[in-house]
Each structure stands twice: as C-alpha cells, then as structure tokens.
Amino acid sequence: MSTPAVKQQAHEKKRLLSGMQPTGPGALHLGNLEGALRTWVRLQDEYEMYCFIADWHSLTTRYQDTAAIGPACREVAADYIAAGLDPNKCAIFLQSHVKEHAELQLLLGMITPVGWLERVPTYKEKRDLLQERGEGDESVSYGLLGYPVLQAADILVYRAHSVPVGRDQAAHLEMSRELARRFNRLYGDTFPEPQALIMEDTGVIPGIDGRKMSKSYGNAIYIRDDADTVARKVKEAFTTPSKMRKSDPGVPEKCAVCQLRKLYDPTGYSASWEEDRQGLRGCMQNKAELTEILNDMLNPMRVRRAELLADPAELDRILTHGAEKARETAEATMAIVRKAMHF
Ligand code: AMP
Ligand code: TRP
C-alpha cells in the first residue's frame, strides 16, 4: 500500500544519508577517512546525499561538556570538506540546525517499545561501561537509551533509501527499519525501509599500536596532524615484535607500519614487504617512507581544512546552506507524517 504522494519518482536520484558524531576534539582520523568519508565522496556524484554531524547524539555521553561540542563540529565539517565532500553536491549540516529531526524523534519515540532499545548492543556496552566506571545509575540517561530512535529519525526524516555506515552501525540500522515498518503499519505507507550500505571494502584501519584506529585508544593519526606530528606518531608505531635489528626478518602482516603502507601505496608496497621479510630493510626506513607517503597524501587536505577553519564565516555559510537544503526535504517529510498521524 503506497500513497502516490510518497512514491519515489523514477527520474529522482536515490537518496543517501550518513553522519558522524563529533566525539572528543571532533577531528577525524585515517580510520574515519578510509572507512567512511572516501565512500561518501565517491557516492556524492551518483546520489542525492546528506552528510550531517550528529551533535545532539554526542549529548548522550557528554552532556556535562556542551561548550566543546560547537568547536568539535567545526573540526568535523572541515574534515568532511577537506576529504572531498562538496557542499554544492551534498548537503553538509548539523543535526541541531534541522529541528525536524527532533519532532520525528518524539513521534517515533511514542511507538518504540522500550524492550527493543534495551536489547541494542551499543546501549548495553555504554551502560555497562558507565556502571563499571562507578558513575552510577544516574549517568544512564533516557537519551542514551533513545539513541537509536534519534538515529532512526535522522534517517527517516529524509526518507533515505540507503545509509553508508560501518558494520558497527548494523544494529542501529535494523532499528531504523523496524521503526519504519511499524510506522507504516500504524499510519500507512510513509517511509521506505532504509538499507544499510555496509562499507567494508577497506576493512579495519589499524592505529599505530596495531589495534583498530580509534579516538579512544590514543593510537590515531588525524587528518589535521601536521607533518612533524605524523612523523612522531609513525616513529612510535608498533612493528614486528621479534624484529630487533634490520637483518631480522619482519612479518608485515603483524606490523602496523607495513599495513598502513599497503593501504597508501598499493602499487609499491609489495617490494618493501618482501625486503622486510628477508631482513633487507629496517623499521626506520619503513617508517621514514611511510611518513613521506602519509604526508604527501594528507598535505592538500591539511591546507584545505586550515583555510576553512581560518574563515569561520565561510564555514558557517556552508553549514547554513546545507541545513536549508536539508530542512526543505525534512519539512516535506514531516508534512506527510503529520497528515498520516492526523495532526
Ligand atoms: P567513530 O569515530 O567510531 O564514530 O566512526 C565513524 C565511522 O568511521 C565508523 O562508522 C566507521 O565506518 C569508520 N571508522 C572508524 N574507525 C575506523 C577504523 N579504524 N577502520 C575503519 N573504519 C573506521
Ligand atoms: N551512530 C552513528 C555513529 O556513531 C552516527 C549517526 C547518528 C548516524 N545518526 C546517524 C549514522 C544516521 C548514519 C545515519 O557513527
């Protein structure tokens, strides 16, 4: 059962939406770049794209520290654009600038069984972490439990068809689909079921300690790091533990430097891996070469993000323009939603 008002027109581009939280200082690292941003950049030509910054979501864990959220959002926005998202092709905006996300979140909240939310793995992890840290029951907020409802609203308010995200978001996407189905059953066909477009072609990007690169592990190389910072981090990076001298054989599969080399030097890495295995090259050489490769890759992005951050009025203009475009689509959806619910 599909009302003509909500059908997708054949000539329309498919709609894609994705976003990231401005966690910590905001700035994005190579894991975010390779695991998410590059895919978004590739998709923006083909699809009607919405890329936002989930600033309200970041309140679920940092409601005590709201002054830092604004600057963190600017960092993320600058990284999005420096990585190649084009504000003329894709709407780049802050969640909190489009109030329709909040209205839909409220309405979806009314039809969301609490039991569904209590079973979400990310909720259970965060709750247990807060309790382990002895922060007590009062640190587990209604907003934290409702995280997936807000995420569903983010997606459904654009009636997005696909959502390019990492595998870690699969459970959240499933919740968005369930809520779309439940809404459609209760009030008539309104939302397409959003498909997760799981981006796993790049795999997990290792940090300098060999674990998954992550803001919370202190092992990340950031897009904003300057050339000396990159050099220092690469120097500290873990290599084959049993390789003490240049002539000891390396195991590139177990070396963070070799893994990053493979990623950023897909045509040249194999010769360096072979020499490493045969004990013909040392870790210092590997590190010096990787530093150069990373700095060459990052340099244009650093320049662009520095320009953007030096001109807050320009960044504001981009975000305002993105929010206007987003609001237009979100408002059209909300008109359909209010009508379906007889408001
Ligand atoms: P997060 O910084 O955890 O909020 O991640 C935002 C998105 O970046 C995730 O959904 C992933 O798609 C991607 N991402 C983060 N860290 C990595 C990593 N180490 N390797 C690959 N992708 C990553
Ligand atoms: N939960 C996502 C993350 O942590 C961020 C996010 C919020 C999101 N709303 C979204 C991602 C909607 C895609 C679509 O990475």
CSV table of C-alpha atoms and ligand atoms in Angstrom, one decimal:
chain,number,residue,atom,x,y,z
A,1,MET,CA,0.0,0.0,0.0
A,2,SER,CA,1.7,3.1,-1.2
A,3,THR,CA,0.1,6.5,-1.5
A,4,PRO,CA,1.1,8.5,-4.6
A,5,ALA,CA,2.4,11.3,-2.5
A,6,VAL,CA,5.2,9.3,-1.1
A,7,LYS,CA,6.3,7.3,-4.1
A,8,GLN,CA,9.8,7.9,-5.4
A,9,GLN,CA,9.7,9.4,-8.9
A,10,ALA,CA,11.6,7.3,-11.4
A,11,HIS,CA,13.8,10.2,-12.5
A,12,GLU,CA,14.8,11.1,-9.0
A,13,LYS,CA,18.2,10.2,-7.7
A,14,LYS,CA,18.3,7.7,-4.8
A,15,ARG,CA,18.7,9.5,-1.5
A,16,LEU,CA,21.6,8.6,0.8
A,17,LEU,CA,22.3,9.9,4.3
A,18,SER,CA,25.1,9.4,6.7
A,19,GLY,CA,26.7,11.1,9.7
A,20,MET,CA,29.3,11.0,12.4
A,21,GLN,CA,29.3,12.1,16.0
A,22,PRO,CA,31.6,15.0,16.9
A,23,THR,CA,33.2,12.9,19.7
A,24,GLY,CA,36.3,14.1,21.6
A,25,PRO,CA,38.0,17.0,19.9
A,26,GLY,CA,36.0,16.3,16.8
A,27,ALA,CA,38.8,15.9,14.3
A,28,LEU,CA,38.6,12.8,12.2
A,29,HIS,CA,41.4,10.2,11.7
A,30,LEU,CA,42.5,7.8,8.9
A,31,GLY,CA,40.0,5.2,10.0
A,32,ASN,CA,37.2,7.6,9.6
A,33,LEU,CA,38.7,8.8,6.3
A,34,GLU,CA,39.1,5.3,4.8
A,35,GLY,CA,36.2,3.6,6.5
A,36,ALA,CA,33.6,6.2,5.8
A,37,LEU,CA,34.5,9.6,4.2
A,38,ARG,CA,36.1,8.3,1.0
A,39,THR,CA,33.0,6.2,0.3
A,40,TRP,CA,30.7,9.2,0.8
A,41,VAL,CA,32.9,11.3,-1.5
A,42,ARG,CA,32.6,8.6,-4.2
A,43,LEU,CA,28.8,8.4,-3.8
A,44,GLN,CA,28.0,12.1,-3.9
A,45,ASP,CA,28.1,12.3,-7.7
A,46,GLU,CA,25.6,9.5,-8.1
A,47,TYR,CA,23.2,10.1,-5.3
A,48,GLU,CA,21.3,12.8,-3.5
A,49,MET,CA,23.5,12.9,-0.5
A,50,TYR,CA,23.0,14.3,3.0
A,51,CYS,CA,26.1,14.2,5.3
A,52,PHE,CA,25.5,15.6,8.8
A,53,ILE,CA,27.2,16.0,12.1
A,54,ALA,CA,25.3,14.3,14.9
A,55,ASP,CA,25.8,16.9,17.6
A,56,TRP,CA,22.7,16.1,19.6
A,57,HIS,CA,23.8,12.4,19.6
A,58,SER,CA,27.0,13.5,21.3
A,59,LEU,CA,25.0,14.7,24.3
A,60,THR,CA,24.3,11.0,25.1
A,61,THR,CA,27.8,10.8,26.5
A,62,ARG,CA,29.0,14.3,27.0
A,63,TYR,CA,26.1,16.3,28.3
A,64,GLN,CA,28.3,17.9,31.0
A,65,ASP,CA,30.6,19.4,28.5
A,66,THR,CA,28.4,21.1,25.9
A,67,ALA,CA,30.8,24.1,25.3
A,68,ALA,CA,33.2,21.8,23.5
A,69,ILE,CA,30.6,20.4,21.0
A,70,GLY,CA,30.4,23.5,18.8
A,71,PRO,CA,34.2,23.7,18.1
A,72,ALA,CA,34.2,19.9,17.6
A,73,CYS,CA,31.5,20.2,14.9
A,74,ARG,CA,33.6,22.7,13.0
A,75,GLU,CA,36.5,20.3,13.0
A,76,VAL,CA,34.3,17.5,11.6
A,77,ALA,CA,32.8,19.8,9.0
A,78,ALA,CA,36.3,21.0,7.9
A,79,ASP,CA,37.4,17.3,7.7
A,80,TYR,CA,34.4,16.4,5.6
A,81,ILE,CA,35.1,19.1,3.1
A,82,ALA,CA,38.9,18.7,3.1
A,83,ALA,CA,38.3,15.0,2.3
A,84,GLY,CA,36.4,15.9,-0.8
A,85,LEU,CA,32.7,16.3,0.2
A,86,ASP,CA,31.5,19.1,-2.0
A,87,PRO,CA,28.9,21.4,-0.4
A,88,ASN,CA,27.4,22.1,-3.8
A,89,LYS,CA,26.7,18.4,-4.4
A,90,CYS,CA,25.9,17.2,-0.9
A,91,ALA,CA,24.1,18.8,2.0
A,92,ILE,CA,26.6,19.2,4.9
A,93,PHE,CA,24.9,20.3,8.1
A,94,LEU,CA,24.5,20.0,11.8
A,95,GLN,CA,21.7,17.8,13.2
A,96,SER,CA,20.8,20.5,15.7
A,97,HIS,CA,20.1,23.0,12.8
A,98,VAL,CA,17.3,20.9,11.5
A,99,LYS,CA,14.6,20.8,14.2
A,100,GLU,CA,12.5,18.3,12.2
A,101,HIS,CA,14.9,15.5,13.5
A,102,ALA,CA,13.6,16.3,17.0
A,103,GLU,CA,10.0,16.3,16.1
A,104,LEU,CA,10.2,13.0,14.3
A,105,GLN,CA,12.2,11.6,17.2
A,106,LEU,CA,9.5,12.5,19.6
A,107,LEU,CA,6.8,10.9,17.4
A,108,LEU,CA,8.8,7.7,16.8
A,109,GLY,CA,9.6,7.5,20.5
A,110,MET,CA,5.9,7.0,21.1
A,111,ILE,CA,5.8,3.8,19.0
A,112,THR,CA,9.1,2.4,20.2
A,113,PRO,CA,8.9,-0.5,22.7
A,114,VAL,CA,11.4,0.1,25.5
A,115,GLY,CA,12.4,-3.6,25.2
A,116,TRP,CA,13.7,-3.1,21.7
A,117,LEU,CA,16.0,-0.3,23.0
A,118,GLU,CA,17.2,-2.3,26.0
A,119,ARG,CA,18.5,-5.0,23.6
A,120,VAL,CA,20.6,-2.8,21.4
A,121,PRO,CA,24.3,-3.9,21.9
A,122,THR,CA,25.8,-0.4,21.8
A,123,TYR,CA,23.4,0.7,24.6
A,124,LYS,CA,24.3,-2.3,26.7
A,125,GLU,CA,28.0,-1.7,26.2
A,126,LYS,CA,27.8,2.0,27.1
A,127,ARG,CA,25.6,1.3,30.1
A,128,ASP,CA,27.9,-1.3,31.4
A,129,LEU,CA,30.9,0.9,30.8
A,130,LEU,CA,29.3,3.8,32.8
A,131,GLN,CA,28.4,1.5,35.6
A,132,GLU,CA,31.8,-0.2,35.7
A,133,ARG,CA,33.4,3.3,36.0
A,134,GLY,CA,31.2,3.7,39.1
A,135,GLU,CA,29.3,6.6,37.5
A,136,GLY,CA,26.1,5.2,38.9
A,137,ASP,CA,22.6,4.7,37.6
A,138,GLU,CA,22.0,8.4,37.1
A,139,SER,CA,24.6,8.6,34.3
A,140,VAL,CA,22.5,6.3,32.1
A,141,SER,CA,20.0,8.7,30.6
A,142,TYR,CA,16.8,8.4,28.8
A,143,GLY,CA,18.6,10.0,25.8
A,144,LEU,CA,21.3,7.3,25.8
A,145,LEU,CA,18.6,4.6,25.7
A,146,GLY,CA,16.8,6.5,23.0
A,147,TYR,CA,20.0,6.9,20.8
A,148,PRO,CA,18.6,4.6,18.1
A,149,VAL,CA,15.3,6.5,18.0
A,150,LEU,CA,17.1,9.7,17.2
A,151,GLN,CA,19.2,7.9,14.6
A,152,ALA,CA,16.1,6.5,13.0
A,153,ALA,CA,14.6,10.0,12.9
A,154,ASP,CA,17.8,11.3,11.3
A,155,ILE,CA,17.4,8.8,8.5
A,156,LEU,CA,13.6,8.6,8.1
A,157,VAL,CA,13.1,12.4,8.1
A,158,TYR,CA,14.9,12.4,4.7
A,159,ARG,CA,13.1,9.2,3.6
A,160,ALA,CA,16.6,8.0,2.8
A,161,HIS,CA,17.0,4.8,0.8
A,162,SER,CA,20.5,3.9,1.8
A,163,VAL,CA,22.8,4.7,4.7
A,164,PRO,CA,26.5,4.1,4.1
A,165,VAL,CA,27.9,3.1,7.5
A,166,GLY,CA,30.5,0.8,9.2
A,167,ARG,CA,29.5,-2.6,10.4
A,168,ASP,CA,29.3,-1.3,13.9
A,169,GLN,CA,26.1,0.6,12.9
A,170,ALA,CA,24.2,-2.5,11.6
A,171,ALA,CA,22.1,-2.9,14.8
A,172,HIS,CA,21.1,0.8,14.7
A,173,LEU,CA,20.1,0.5,11.0
A,174,GLU,CA,18.0,-2.6,11.8
A,175,MET,CA,16.1,-0.5,14.4
A,176,SER,CA,15.5,2.2,11.9
A,177,ARG,CA,14.0,-0.3,9.5
A,178,GLU,CA,11.8,-1.8,12.3
A,179,LEU,CA,10.6,1.7,13.2
A,180,ALA,CA,9.8,2.5,9.5
A,181,ARG,CA,7.8,-0.8,9.3
A,182,ARG,CA,6.0,-0.1,12.5
A,183,PHE,CA,5.1,3.4,11.5
A,184,ASN,CA,3.9,2.3,8.0
A,185,ARG,CA,1.7,-0.4,9.6
A,186,LEU,CA,0.1,2.0,12.1
A,187,TYR,CA,-0.3,5.1,9.9
A,188,GLY,CA,0.0,3.9,6.3
A,189,ASP,CA,3.0,3.7,3.9
A,190,THR,CA,5.2,6.7,4.6
A,191,PHE,CA,8.8,5.6,4.9
A,192,PRO,CA,11.0,3.5,2.6
A,193,GLU,CA,12.9,0.9,4.6
A,194,PRO,CA,16.4,2.3,4.7
A,195,GLN,CA,19.1,-0.1,3.6
A,196,ALA,CA,22.4,-0.2,5.3
A,197,LEU,CA,25.2,0.1,2.8
A,198,ILE,CA,28.0,-1.5,4.9
A,199,MET,CA,31.3,-0.2,3.9
A,200,GLU,CA,33.8,-3.0,4.5
A,201,ASP,CA,35.9,-3.0,1.4
A,202,THR,CA,38.7,-1.2,3.2
A,203,GLY,CA,38.5,-3.3,6.4
A,204,VAL,CA,39.6,-2.1,9.7
A,205,ILE,CA,42.4,0.5,9.6
A,206,PRO,CA,45.0,-0.2,12.3
A,207,GLY,CA,46.3,2.5,14.6
A,208,ILE,CA,49.9,3.0,15.4
A,209,ASP,CA,49.7,0.3,18.1
A,210,GLY,CA,48.2,-2.3,15.7
A,211,ARG,CA,44.7,-2.2,17.3
A,212,LYS,CA,41.8,-0.7,15.5
A,213,MET,CA,42.5,3.0,14.9
A,214,SER,CA,40.2,4.8,17.3
A,215,LYS,CA,39.9,8.2,19.1
A,216,SER,CA,39.5,6.4,22.4
A,217,TYR,CA,42.7,4.3,22.1
A,218,GLY,CA,45.1,7.3,21.6
A,219,ASN,CA,46.5,5.5,18.5
A,220,ALA,CA,45.1,7.6,15.7
A,221,ILE,CA,46.7,9.7,13.0
A,222,TYR,CA,44.4,12.6,12.4
A,223,ILE,CA,43.7,14.4,9.1
A,224,ARG,CA,44.7,17.6,11.0
A,225,ASP,CA,48.0,16.3,12.2
A,226,ASP,CA,50.9,18.3,10.8
A,227,ALA,CA,53.9,16.7,9.1
A,228,ASP,CA,56.0,16.6,12.3
A,229,THR,CA,53.2,15.0,14.3
A,230,VAL,CA,52.7,12.4,11.7
A,231,ALA,CA,56.5,11.7,11.7
A,232,ARG,CA,56.5,11.4,15.5
A,233,LYS,CA,53.5,9.1,15.6
A,234,VAL,CA,54.9,6.8,12.8
A,235,LYS,CA,58.2,6.7,14.7
A,236,GLU,CA,56.3,5.4,17.8
A,237,ALA,CA,54.3,2.9,15.8
A,238,PHE,CA,54.5,-0.9,16.6
A,239,THR,CA,56.4,-3.0,14.2
A,240,THR,CA,57.1,-6.8,14.1
A,241,PRO,CA,57.9,-7.5,17.8
A,242,SER,CA,60.6,-10.1,17.0
A,243,LYS,CA,62.4,-7.7,14.6
A,244,MET,CA,65.1,-6.0,16.7
A,245,ARG,CA,67.7,-5.4,14.0
A,246,LYS,CA,67.5,-4.5,10.4
A,247,SER,CA,68.6,-8.1,9.4
A,248,ASP,CA,65.9,-9.8,11.5
A,249,PRO,CA,63.0,-11.0,9.3
A,250,GLY,CA,59.8,-8.9,9.6
A,251,VAL,CA,56.2,-10.1,9.5
A,252,PRO,CA,54.4,-7.4,7.5
A,253,GLU,CA,51.0,-8.8,8.4
A,254,LYS,CA,51.8,-8.1,12.1
A,255,CYS,CA,53.3,-4.7,11.6
A,256,ALA,CA,51.2,-1.5,11.8
A,257,VAL,CA,53.6,0.4,9.6
A,258,CYS,CA,53.5,-2.2,6.8
A,259,GLN,CA,49.7,-2.4,7.0
A,260,LEU,CA,49.4,1.4,6.5
A,261,ARG,CA,52.0,1.2,3.7
A,262,LYS,CA,49.9,-1.4,1.9
A,263,LEU,CA,46.8,0.8,2.2
A,264,TYR,CA,48.5,4.0,1.0
A,265,ASP,CA,51.0,2.6,-1.5
A,266,PRO,CA,49.0,-0.2,-3.2
A,267,THR,CA,51.4,-0.4,-6.2
A,268,GLY,CA,54.7,-0.1,-4.4
A,269,TYR,CA,54.2,-1.8,-1.1
A,270,SER,CA,54.9,-5.4,-2.1
A,271,ALA,CA,58.6,-4.8,-2.9
A,272,SER,CA,59.0,-3.2,0.6
A,273,TRP,CA,57.2,-6.1,2.2
A,274,GLU,CA,59.5,-8.6,0.5
A,275,GLU,CA,62.6,-6.8,1.7
A,276,ASP,CA,61.2,-6.6,5.2
A,277,ARG,CA,60.5,-10.4,5.2
A,278,GLN,CA,64.0,-11.1,4.1
A,279,GLY,CA,65.7,-8.8,6.6
A,280,LEU,CA,66.9,-6.5,3.9
A,281,ARG,CA,65.3,-3.4,5.3
A,282,GLY,CA,64.9,-1.9,8.7
A,283,CYS,CA,61.9,-0.5,10.5
A,284,MET,CA,63.5,3.0,10.4
A,285,GLN,CA,63.5,3.0,6.6
A,286,ASN,CA,59.9,1.7,6.6
A,287,LYS,CA,58.8,4.4,9.0
A,288,ALA,CA,60.6,7.2,7.1
A,289,GLU,CA,59.0,6.1,3.8
A,290,LEU,CA,55.5,5.8,5.3
A,291,THR,CA,55.8,9.2,6.9
A,292,GLU,CA,56.5,10.7,3.5
A,293,ILE,CA,53.6,8.8,1.8
A,294,LEU,CA,51.2,9.9,4.5
A,295,ASN,CA,52.3,13.5,4.5
A,296,ASP,CA,52.0,13.7,0.7
A,297,MET,CA,48.5,12.3,0.9
A,298,LEU,CA,47.4,14.5,3.8
A,299,ASN,CA,49.0,17.7,2.8
A,300,PRO,CA,46.3,19.0,0.4
A,301,MET,CA,43.6,18.1,3.0
A,302,ARG,CA,45.5,20.0,5.7
A,303,VAL,CA,45.7,23.1,3.6
A,304,ARG,CA,42.0,23.0,2.8
A,305,ARG,CA,40.9,22.4,6.4
A,306,ALA,CA,43.2,25.1,7.7
A,307,GLU,CA,41.6,27.6,5.2
A,308,LEU,CA,38.1,26.6,6.3
A,309,LEU,CA,38.9,26.9,10.0
A,310,ALA,CA,40.6,30.2,9.5
A,311,ASP,CA,37.4,31.6,7.9
A,312,PRO,CA,34.5,30.8,10.3
A,313,ALA,CA,32.1,32.9,8.3
A,314,GLU,CA,32.6,30.8,5.2
A,315,LEU,CA,32.2,27.5,7.2
A,316,ASP,CA,29.0,28.9,8.7
A,317,ARG,CA,27.7,29.8,5.3
A,318,ILE,CA,28.3,26.3,4.1
A,319,LEU,CA,26.6,24.8,7.1
A,320,THR,CA,23.7,27.2,6.9
A,321,HIS,CA,23.3,26.4,3.2
A,322,GLY,CA,23.4,22.7,3.9
A,323,ALA,CA,20.8,23.0,6.7
A,324,GLU,CA,18.5,24.9,4.4
A,325,LYS,CA,18.6,22.2,1.8
A,326,ALA,CA,18.2,19.5,4.4
A,327,ARG,CA,15.3,21.4,6.1
A,328,GLU,CA,13.4,21.6,2.8
A,329,THR,CA,13.4,17.8,2.4
A,330,ALA,CA,12.8,17.2,6.1
A,331,GLU,CA,9.9,19.6,6.2
A,332,ALA,CA,8.3,17.9,3.2
A,333,THR,CA,8.5,14.5,5.0
A,334,MET,CA,7.1,16.0,8.2
A,335,ALA,CA,4.1,17.3,6.3
A,336,ILE,CA,3.4,13.8,5.2
A,337,VAL,CA,4.0,12.4,8.6
A,338,ARG,CA,1.7,14.9,10.4
A,339,LYS,CA,-1.0,14.2,7.9
A,340,ALA,CA,-0.6,10.4,8.3
A,341,MET,CA,-1.0,10.8,12.0
A,342,HIS,CA,-3.9,13.3,11.8
A,343,PHE,CA,-2.1,16.2,13.3
B,1,AMP,P1,33.6,6.6,15.0
B,1,AMP,O1,34.8,7.5,15.0
B,1,AMP,O2,33.8,5.4,15.7
B,1,AMP,O3,32.3,7.4,15.3
B,1,AMP,O4,33.5,6.1,13.5
B,1,AMP,C1,32.8,6.8,12.5
B,1,AMP,C2,32.9,5.8,11.3
B,1,AMP,O5,34.2,5.8,10.8
B,1,AMP,C3,32.5,4.4,11.6
B,1,AMP,O6,31.2,4.1,11.4
B,1,AMP,C4,33.4,3.6,10.6
B,1,AMP,O7,32.7,3.4,9.4
B,1,AMP,C5,34.6,4.5,10.4
B,1,AMP,N1,35.8,4.0,11.2
B,1,AMP,C6,36.1,4.5,12.4
B,1,AMP,N2,37.3,3.9,12.8
B,1,AMP,C7,37.7,3.0,11.8
B,1,AMP,C8,38.8,2.2,11.6
B,1,AMP,N3,39.8,2.0,12.5
B,1,AMP,N4,38.8,1.5,10.4
B,1,AMP,C9,37.9,1.6,9.5
B,1,AMP,N5,36.8,2.4,9.7
B,1,AMP,C10,36.7,3.1,10.8
B,2,TRP,N1,25.6,6.5,15.3
B,2,TRP,C1,26.4,6.9,14.2
B,2,TRP,C2,27.9,6.6,14.7
B,2,TRP,O1,28.2,6.6,15.9
B,2,TRP,C3,26.3,8.4,13.9
B,2,TRP,C4,24.9,8.6,13.4
B,2,TRP,C5,23.9,9.3,14.0
B,2,TRP,C6,24.4,8.2,12.1
B,2,TRP,N2,22.8,9.3,13.2
B,2,TRP,C7,23.0,8.7,12.1
B,2,TRP,C8,25.0,7.5,11.1
B,2,TRP,C9,22.3,8.4,10.9
B,2,TRP,C10,24.2,7.3,9.9
B,2,TRP,C11,22.8,7.7,9.9
B,2,TRP,O2,28.8,6.6,13.8
